[in-house]
């Protein structure tokens, strides 16, 4: 992957309006600028747009302070194809954009993927993820010499990580887990075999018990047949006796029915005699009844005559009530209307006072709104000033942290200079004379003093920036509160104006309502309403007075008529009595004859009942005999069933033991297989371990790393330096086996020396060659060619000669890559690069320019 163009907007320290950063026509370039200006943010932008990850702990931290969203666009080349990737995010995370596009032959773009799919598509396209990119294309500060300075075991682990030998650790773990599982299976099988052998020891005992149980079952079957015969004989005798008892009960029931029917016939005959006597008494009162009927007919004629005179009174009373109700309804309607109009007049009087209050309120609100002026403009001005103060505070804080880091470095250097008499500098590896040491101590102390003054100045400036930000924050909050108060006043003023308009409209109706109130009061007080209805009521009163006199004569006659109310019932009773005397005497004779016949039949049946009772006298004894026989039969049957159950359980146990014998054979096979697996996976555990196939793979990979390192180192030193890897060294005693190791042997024109004895420039060449060789091998194994290299190394500790060596080394390997990008702030080193990207920072954020 070769970057072609990068464009940032509100990303980390970069603001809006940042020009695109072109990487075309660059093979070796440096990013330079003061600490905190935004050099590392360039790398963060590349990793964020490609992999969605940065150094920031939270994704929203990539958005510039005070901005709502950020956007990064990167054009890159992969092989012969060119692509564009765009990623955008806002603070709410509601509408993220992540789009991958491809350039077409006609210079147009075609969408390939959007959203979350873009990350997976890019990883497949680049054959890299974030961690792999950092491990291959990015040489982080302080990590270039980690391989050379590491111990042999640590070097092996680094190579193992690059070769992705962790999968063999996984295989070793899986083999060890499978071995443990096989051992557990073997132990389990042996435990099962022991348990099965214990159970099989019971087989002979169960066979003996089964033979004894079967013999007992034969004896129980013979006894059961004898008891069944005795029970059947008792049952026959019991059934015969039970039949006699049933016949006795049937005859007894028939006698009771005859006696009951005879008693009912006697009661019916007595009832008929009483009805005939009552009918004869009623017929004796016939003359008196006929006299009362003639008097009632005369009284009824007089009542009907008077009633015809007063029949119209009801309609007159109903009409008068309806008229009175109409008059009352009219009065009530006038009262309600008067009440409503009176309330409206009172409400209008109160609203007149409310109208005066709203007018006064509008005048007051207008004055208050004018007094507040334009608080929103004041708030926006305060927010702008506060944002500038916050940015200044953030920048001062970053500069102070950078100064603290520089102070720690200077203090370590001063401690090393004053606490050691070594003839070689621990930082740069150069020879150190006493005079040079004194000069270095004075220079470091002066730098520490200047650094302290700078930190004090930055701290004071930071406090001042923070104070200014807090003051503008307070101004903004006050302006916001004033804005809210003005909005409330405007709303209240509009409400008062609307209510005043409504009340003026209502006051225009007041004269009409007061006139209507006076008219209603006059009509009610004079009674001039419903005149026609009142006149009709007076006419009806005269008519009803005449009808009332007829009613006075009619009342005593109606009272007298009540004494003849029962005459129809008496006439009905007389008719019924005549009918009874015609039919009932014949029915009485028949009922008496029936009662005599029933009594004779009952008398004849009593000897038969007594005979059946005597023949069923032995029923109780036979029932007890049958019960005893059935009890003995049940006991014997239970014993037989128990014997059957015992035999079934013993046979089931026999079958179970046979199954256990078959299970034992299968378990023995499982034990043998588990033991074989345990031995096999023990061998695999050793094979996949550190001293097995992993050691072989590392030994096979080391020549490739060594060859690539020496090729790069030869280009950087014109063949003057070489490295070699030694994987074994002799033990201290001749009898012991060689010791496994991973030592680096470095050779130059002067011979073989330890890594620590080489100068800073020489060590940098060695480290760079080793690091690039390792990165290339890792990229090659991932299937992604290493075309871009980014170095973020601290070159400030190098002397001029060392910096010159660094520049020469980078120029020597520049042909190996399409782009090498170096991050530095060392002025002498910047000028050695053919392309220079200068990063500066101002109020609008970070900017870059081509040098």
Coordinates of N, CA and C in Angstrom, one line a residue, residues 226-240 622 625-626 629:
X226 N -56.6 -75.4 45.7 CA -57.5 -76.0 46.7 C -58.4 -74.9 47.3
X227 N -57.8 -73.7 47.6 CA -58.6 -72.6 48.2 C -59.6 -72.1 47.2
X228 N -59.3 -72.1 45.9 CA -60.3 -71.6 44.9 C -61.5 -72.6 44.9
X229 N -61.3 -74.0 45.0 CA -62.5 -74.9 45.0 C -63.3 -74.7 46.3
X230 N -62.7 -74.5 47.5 CA -63.5 -74.3 48.7 C -64.3 -73.0 48.6
X231 N -63.7 -72.0 48.0 CA -64.4 -70.7 47.9 C -65.6 -70.8 46.9
X232 N -65.5 -71.6 45.8 CA -66.6 -71.7 44.9 C -67.8 -72.5 45.5
X233 N -67.5 -73.5 46.3 CA -68.6 -74.2 47.0 C -69.4 -73.3 47.9
X234 N -68.7 -72.5 48.7 CA -69.3 -71.6 49.7 C -70.1 -70.6 48.9
X235 N -69.6 -70.2 47.8 CA -70.3 -69.2 47.0 C -71.7 -69.7 46.5
X236 N -71.7 -71.0 46.1 CA -73.0 -71.6 45.6 C -74.1 -71.6 46.6
X237 N -73.7 -72.0 47.9 CA -74.7 -72.1 49.0 C -75.1 -70.7 49.3
X238 N -74.2 -69.7 49.3 CA -74.6 -68.3 49.6 C -75.5 -67.7 48.6
X239 N -75.3 -68.0 47.3 CA -76.2 -67.5 46.3 C -77.6 -68.1 46.4
X240 N -77.8 -69.4 46.8 CA -79.1 -70.0 47.0 C -79.8 -69.3 48.2
X622 N -73.6 -68.1 56.2 CA -73.0 -68.4 54.9 C -72.1 -67.2 54.4
X625 N -68.8 -67.5 56.1 CA -68.0 -68.6 55.5 C -67.4 -68.2 54.2
X626 N -68.2 -67.5 53.3 CA -67.6 -67.0 52.0 C -66.5 -66.0 52.2
X629 N -63.3 -67.7 53.2 CA -62.7 -68.4 52.1 C -62.0 -67.4 51.1

